[in-house]
């Protein structure tokens, strides 16, 4: 069973993504802040991370750097409430695999994750 970490400070988004990916047969882990995210990243063998850009304690770019330092090939899909091209470019340079702007199409997110994890 593939393992996905969902990192978002908005409970509604965490619960929605959790439900969608559990129904698709994934094992999911939820983090609402940077410290929780880092704990999962360091202690759980993950197959993918869905990461919000703005969360309490750390920003998404800091967490992305940490992930890529530890696990360069771990797929990371970023989510943001803003379509700030500088941030998106930074995230891509740091190794983000894909980017979604909120509100996102849940089917598009699901398809993207499914494709990433089949590669």
XYZ file of C-alpha atoms in Angstrom:
119
model
C 0.000 0.000 0.000
C 1.440 3.379 -1.064
C 1.845 5.994 1.670
C 0.969 9.669 1.207
C 1.649 12.515 3.619
C -0.870 15.386 3.404
C 0.443 18.644 4.890
C -2.048 21.516 5.149
C -3.126 23.784 8.008
C -6.729 23.803 6.721
C -8.542 20.876 8.317
C -11.167 20.748 5.551
C -8.532 20.255 2.860
C -6.690 17.603 4.917
C -9.926 15.686 5.481
C -11.007 15.930 1.826
C -7.645 14.703 0.512
C -7.505 12.028 3.224
C -10.919 10.688 2.197
C -10.135 10.724 -1.527
C -6.792 8.919 -1.206
C -7.987 6.396 1.404
C -10.847 5.494 -0.959
C -8.227 4.983 -3.689
C -6.381 2.470 -1.500
C -3.563 4.649 -0.161
C -2.386 4.815 3.428
C -2.526 8.475 4.454
C -0.794 10.538 7.120
C -1.952 14.044 8.062
C 0.112 16.970 9.315
C -1.206 20.436 10.135
C 2.151 22.150 10.672
C 5.839 21.991 9.795
C 6.946 20.090 12.917
C 4.409 17.291 12.355
C 5.365 17.109 8.674
C 9.089 16.778 9.459
C 8.350 14.042 12.012
C 6.468 11.955 9.414
C 9.077 12.622 6.733
C 11.911 11.453 8.988
C 10.124 8.454 10.542
C 7.816 7.020 7.867
C 8.685 5.459 4.510
C 6.540 7.696 2.297
C 5.775 7.380 -1.413
C 4.528 10.941 -1.951
C 3.966 14.249 -0.115
C 1.143 16.715 -0.796
C 2.454 19.951 0.682
C 0.790 23.318 1.224
C 3.002 26.380 0.755
C 1.829 28.305 3.820
C 1.587 26.394 7.067
C 2.369 27.326 10.694
C 5.932 26.898 11.913
C 7.679 26.598 8.535
C 6.819 27.459 4.997
C 6.384 24.884 2.277
C 9.696 25.749 0.617
C 11.605 25.032 3.862
C 9.846 21.679 4.207
C 10.449 20.907 0.523
C 14.199 21.601 0.989
C 14.258 19.285 4.009
C 12.466 16.509 2.089
C 14.774 16.765 -0.926
C 17.900 16.794 1.288
C 16.794 13.509 2.865
C 14.989 11.826 -0.043
C 15.864 13.444 -3.375
C 13.557 11.185 -5.390
C 10.466 11.419 -3.139
C 7.660 13.010 -5.227
C 6.323 16.257 -3.755
C 3.184 17.985 -5.022
C 2.800 21.576 -3.826
C -0.493 23.371 -3.136
C -0.910 27.109 -2.756
C -3.668 29.635 -2.320
C -1.666 32.121 -4.403
C -0.427 31.865 -7.956
C 2.833 33.677 -7.154
C 5.154 32.732 -10.027
C 8.323 33.404 -7.968
C 7.272 30.903 -5.327
C 6.221 28.368 -7.967
C 9.579 28.754 -9.757
C 11.470 28.361 -6.446
C 9.523 25.206 -5.634
C 10.228 23.724 -9.072
C 13.956 24.546 -8.726
C 13.953 22.768 -5.356
C 12.426 19.670 -6.925
C 8.638 19.941 -6.604
C 7.036 17.546 -9.098
C 3.775 19.393 -9.591
C 1.871 22.471 -8.459
C -1.818 23.143 -7.745
C -3.448 26.481 -7.003
C -6.360 26.422 -4.555
C -9.179 25.890 -5.077
C -8.033 22.851 -7.040
C -9.919 20.211 -8.987
C -9.829 17.152 -6.728
C -9.951 14.784 -9.718
C -6.929 16.504 -11.253
C -5.001 16.136 -7.972
C -5.999 12.469 -7.730
C -4.943 11.769 -11.352
C -1.615 13.553 -10.863
C -0.782 11.563 -7.712
C -1.842 8.281 -9.317
C 0.395 8.975 -12.336
C 3.364 10.036 -10.171
C 3.136 6.862 -8.095
C 2.912 4.583 -11.118
C 6.181 5.910 -12.614
